[in-house]
Tab-separated table of C-alpha atoms in Angstrom:
chain	number	residue	atom	x	y	z
A	1	MET	CA	145.027	82.667	27.721
A	2	MET	CA	143.545	79.532	29.290
A	3	GLU	CA	141.835	79.799	32.615
A	4	LYS	CA	143.230	77.774	35.434
A	5	PRO	CA	140.744	75.058	36.412
A	6	GLN	CA	139.214	75.467	39.821
A	7	ARG	CA	140.167	72.940	42.411
A	8	ARG	CA	137.196	70.934	43.589
A	9	SER	CA	136.698	69.389	46.945
A	10	VAL	CA	135.659	65.756	46.954
A	11	PRO	CA	134.059	64.560	50.170
A	12	THR	CA	135.855	61.595	51.684
A	13	THR	CA	136.254	60.059	55.116
A	14	LEU	CA	139.997	60.424	54.539
A	15	ALA	CA	139.751	64.247	54.524
A	16	PRO	CA	141.205	64.757	58.041
A	17	LEU	CA	144.246	62.759	56.991
A	18	LEU	CA	144.604	64.105	53.442
A	19	ASN	CA	144.277	67.733	54.503
A	20	HIS	CA	146.754	67.346	57.360
A	21	PRO	CA	150.240	68.917	57.184
A	22	TYR	CA	153.031	66.331	57.017
A	23	ASP	CA	154.968	67.365	60.085
A	24	ASP	CA	152.660	69.275	62.368
A	25	GLY	CA	149.110	70.373	62.818
A	26	PRO	CA	146.143	69.327	64.885
A	27	ASP	CA	146.019	65.843	66.331
A	28	LEU	CA	143.437	63.395	65.019
A	29	THR	CA	140.861	62.430	67.604
A	30	PRO	CA	139.919	58.806	68.230
A	31	THR	CA	136.603	59.543	66.492
A	32	GLN	CA	138.410	60.816	63.392
A	33	CYS	CA	140.711	57.775	63.472
A	34	ALA	CA	137.672	55.480	63.641
A	35	ALA	CA	136.070	57.255	60.679
A	36	ILE	CA	139.221	56.877	58.554
A	37	LEU	CA	139.756	53.170	59.291
A	38	PRO	CA	137.031	51.592	57.098
A	39	ARG	CA	138.143	53.458	53.976
A	40	LEU	CA	141.821	52.589	54.472
A	41	GLU	CA	140.897	48.952	55.079
A	42	ALA	CA	138.837	48.939	51.872
A	43	ILE	CA	141.774	50.391	49.927
A	44	LEU	CA	144.077	47.786	51.431
A	45	HIS	CA	141.797	44.874	50.546
A	46	GLN	CA	141.304	46.237	47.036
A	47	ARG	CA	145.050	46.457	46.369
A	48	GLN	CA	146.405	43.362	48.096
A	49	SER	CA	146.066	41.124	45.065
A	50	ASP	CA	148.449	43.177	42.876
A	51	ASP	CA	151.861	42.981	44.492
A	52	SER	CA	154.080	42.971	41.421
A	53	ASP	CA	155.128	46.625	41.761
A	54	PRO	CA	157.704	47.294	44.525
A	55	LEU	CA	156.527	50.882	45.032
A	56	LEU	CA	152.933	49.724	45.359
A	57	ARG	CA	154.048	47.101	47.897
A	58	ARG	CA	155.714	49.856	49.977
A	59	HIS	CA	152.548	51.947	49.880
A	60	ILE	CA	150.456	48.943	50.889
A	61	GLU	CA	152.787	48.289	53.818
A	62	GLY	CA	152.456	51.950	54.822
A	63	ILE	CA	148.668	51.604	54.786
A	64	ARG	CA	148.933	48.489	56.971
A	65	GLN	CA	151.095	50.350	59.479
A	66	LEU	CA	148.748	53.339	59.530
A	67	ILE	CA	145.760	51.040	60.092
A	68	THR	CA	147.580	49.490	63.068
A	69	VAL	CA	148.247	52.918	64.575
A	70	LEU	CA	144.678	54.115	63.957
A	71	ARG	CA	143.264	50.963	65.606
A	72	PHE	CA	145.520	51.537	68.602
A	73	CYS	CA	144.282	55.121	68.921
A	74	VAL	CA	140.660	54.002	68.745
A	75	ASP	CA	141.121	51.073	71.151
A	76	LYS	CA	143.035	53.137	73.725
A	77	ASP	CA	140.936	56.289	73.139
A	78	VAL	CA	144.008	58.430	72.464
A	79	LYS	CA	144.767	61.049	69.840
A	80	LEU	CA	147.045	60.467	66.882
A	81	ILE	CA	149.766	63.065	67.427
A	82	PHE	CA	151.732	64.506	64.509
A	83	GLY	CA	155.033	66.285	64.760
């Protein structure tokens, strides 16, 4: 019988977002939003040149929208509320 591989944790600035439940859970603070922004922007800039895949284009648009919301939260010093 094969052993089930252990799940490893990889440190990332996206952790507060990736570990967040889809529909509820703790709000993200403006500080957490600010920490997430640079990584999402880097992902966006890395992927903008390949727009041939419609699904990828939808994901890129979702990242753009999330970046807009995160910037708003940081600029206005408000939490990102889920739910």
